[in-house]
Coordinates of C-alpha atoms in Angstrom, one line a residue:
M19 CA 0.0 0.0 0.0
T20 CA 1.3 3.4 -0.9
D21 CA 1.4 6.1 1.8
D22 CA 1.4 9.1 -0.5
L23 CA -1.6 10.9 -1.9
T24 CA -0.5 11.2 -5.5
W25 CA -3.6 9.4 -6.7
V26 CA -5.8 12.2 -5.4
P27 CA -6.5 14.3 -8.5
D28 CA -6.2 18.1 -8.7
A29 CA -9.9 18.1 -9.7
C30 CA -10.8 17.0 -6.2
A31 CA -12.5 19.8 -4.2
L32 CA -11.7 18.3 -0.8
P33 CA -9.2 20.6 1.0
T34 CA -5.7 19.2 0.8
A35 CA -5.4 19.1 4.6
E36 CA -8.4 16.8 4.8
R37 CA -7.3 14.4 2.2
P38 CA -5.1 12.2 4.4
F39 CA -8.1 11.7 6.7
R40 CA -10.4 10.7 3.8
V41 CA -7.8 8.2 2.5
A42 CA -7.5 6.8 6.0
E43 CA -11.3 6.3 6.1
F44 CA -11.1 4.3 2.9
D45 CA -8.2 2.3 4.2
Q46 CA -10.1 1.5 7.4
L47 CA -13.2 0.5 5.4
F48 CA -11.1 -1.9 3.3
A49 CA -9.2 -3.3 6.2
D50 CA -12.3 -4.0 8.3
H51 CA -14.9 -5.0 5.7
L52 CA -13.4 -5.9 2.3
R53 CA -14.0 -9.6 1.3
S54 CA -12.9 -9.4 -2.3
A55 CA -12.1 -7.0 -5.1
D56 CA -12.3 -7.3 -8.8
R57 CA -10.9 -4.8 -11.3
V58 CA -13.5 -5.4 -13.9
D59 CA -11.9 -3.0 -16.4
A60 CA -9.8 0.2 -16.4
Q61 CA -12.8 2.2 -15.4
T62 CA -14.6 -0.1 -12.9
L63 CA -13.7 -1.7 -9.6
E64 CA -16.1 -4.0 -7.8
L65 CA -15.7 -4.6 -4.0
L66 CA -17.5 -7.1 -1.9
L67 CA -18.0 -5.7 1.6
A68 CA -19.5 -7.1 4.7
A69 CA -23.2 -6.2 4.9
E70 CA -22.7 -4.3 8.2
S71 CA -20.5 -1.8 6.4
R72 CA -23.2 -0.6 4.0
E73 CA -24.3 2.5 6.0
A74 CA -20.7 3.6 6.7
A75 CA -19.6 2.8 3.1
A76 CA -22.6 4.7 1.6
D77 CA -21.8 7.7 3.8
L78 CA -18.2 7.7 2.8
A79 CA -19.1 7.3 -0.9
A80 CA -21.6 10.2 -0.7
R81 CA -19.0 12.5 1.0
E82 CA -16.4 11.5 -1.6
N83 CA -18.8 12.2 -4.4
E84 CA -19.4 15.7 -3.0
C85 CA -15.7 16.6 -3.6
C86 CA -14.9 14.3 -6.6
S87 CA -18.1 14.2 -8.6
F88 CA -16.5 12.1 -11.4
F89 CA -17.0 9.0 -9.3
T90 CA -20.1 6.7 -9.6
F91 CA -20.7 4.6 -6.6
T92 CA -23.3 1.9 -6.8
F93 CA -24.4 -0.4 -4.0
T94 CA -26.1 -3.8 -4.6
D95 CA -27.0 -6.5 -2.2
A96 CA -24.8 -9.4 -3.2
E97 CA -25.3 -12.1 -0.6
P98 CA -27.3 -12.4 2.6
D99 CA -24.3 -11.0 4.5
A100 CA -22.5 -8.9 1.9
V101 CA -22.9 -5.8 -0.3
Q102 CA -21.2 -5.1 -3.6
L103 CA -19.8 -1.6 -4.1
R104 CA -19.1 -0.8 -7.7
I105 CA -16.8 2.2 -8.2
A106 CA -16.7 3.6 -11.7
V107 CA -14.8 6.6 -13.2
P108 CA -14.7 8.2 -16.7
P109 CA -11.8 7.2 -19.0
T110 CA -9.9 10.4 -18.0
R111 CA -9.8 9.3 -14.3
T112 CA -8.6 5.7 -14.5
A113 CA -5.4 6.7 -12.7
V114 CA -7.6 7.6 -9.7
L115 CA -9.1 4.1 -9.7
D116 CA -5.6 2.7 -10.1
G117 CA -4.6 4.5 -6.9
I118 CA -7.6 3.1 -5.0
T119 CA -6.9 -0.4 -6.2
E120 CA -3.3 -0.1 -5.0
R121 CA -4.6 0.7 -1.5
L122 CA -6.6 -2.5 -1.2
P123 CA -5.2 -5.0 1.3
R124 CA -3.6 -8.0 -0.4

């Protein structure tokens, strides 16, 4: 996992001082609730999360979308105890999705 914030694009409206905290929130979500991840294509990442994370993940996604409106976050019930989070970006933002993918626990 990379510790720098180079994947955060200049188009992001989140104040620079707050970015490390947001990255830490995503890192914690992944560490605590990620069951699997699939990079479907250059523009799409699908995450399978524990069902109990849905509310927190939806809140985090909504706040992220406020400052980086190019993201599309879609939640789908996947299993009785899991939720799928699909993260999509336009072709011009695939490097951002690369950065998120690199932060996933291995």
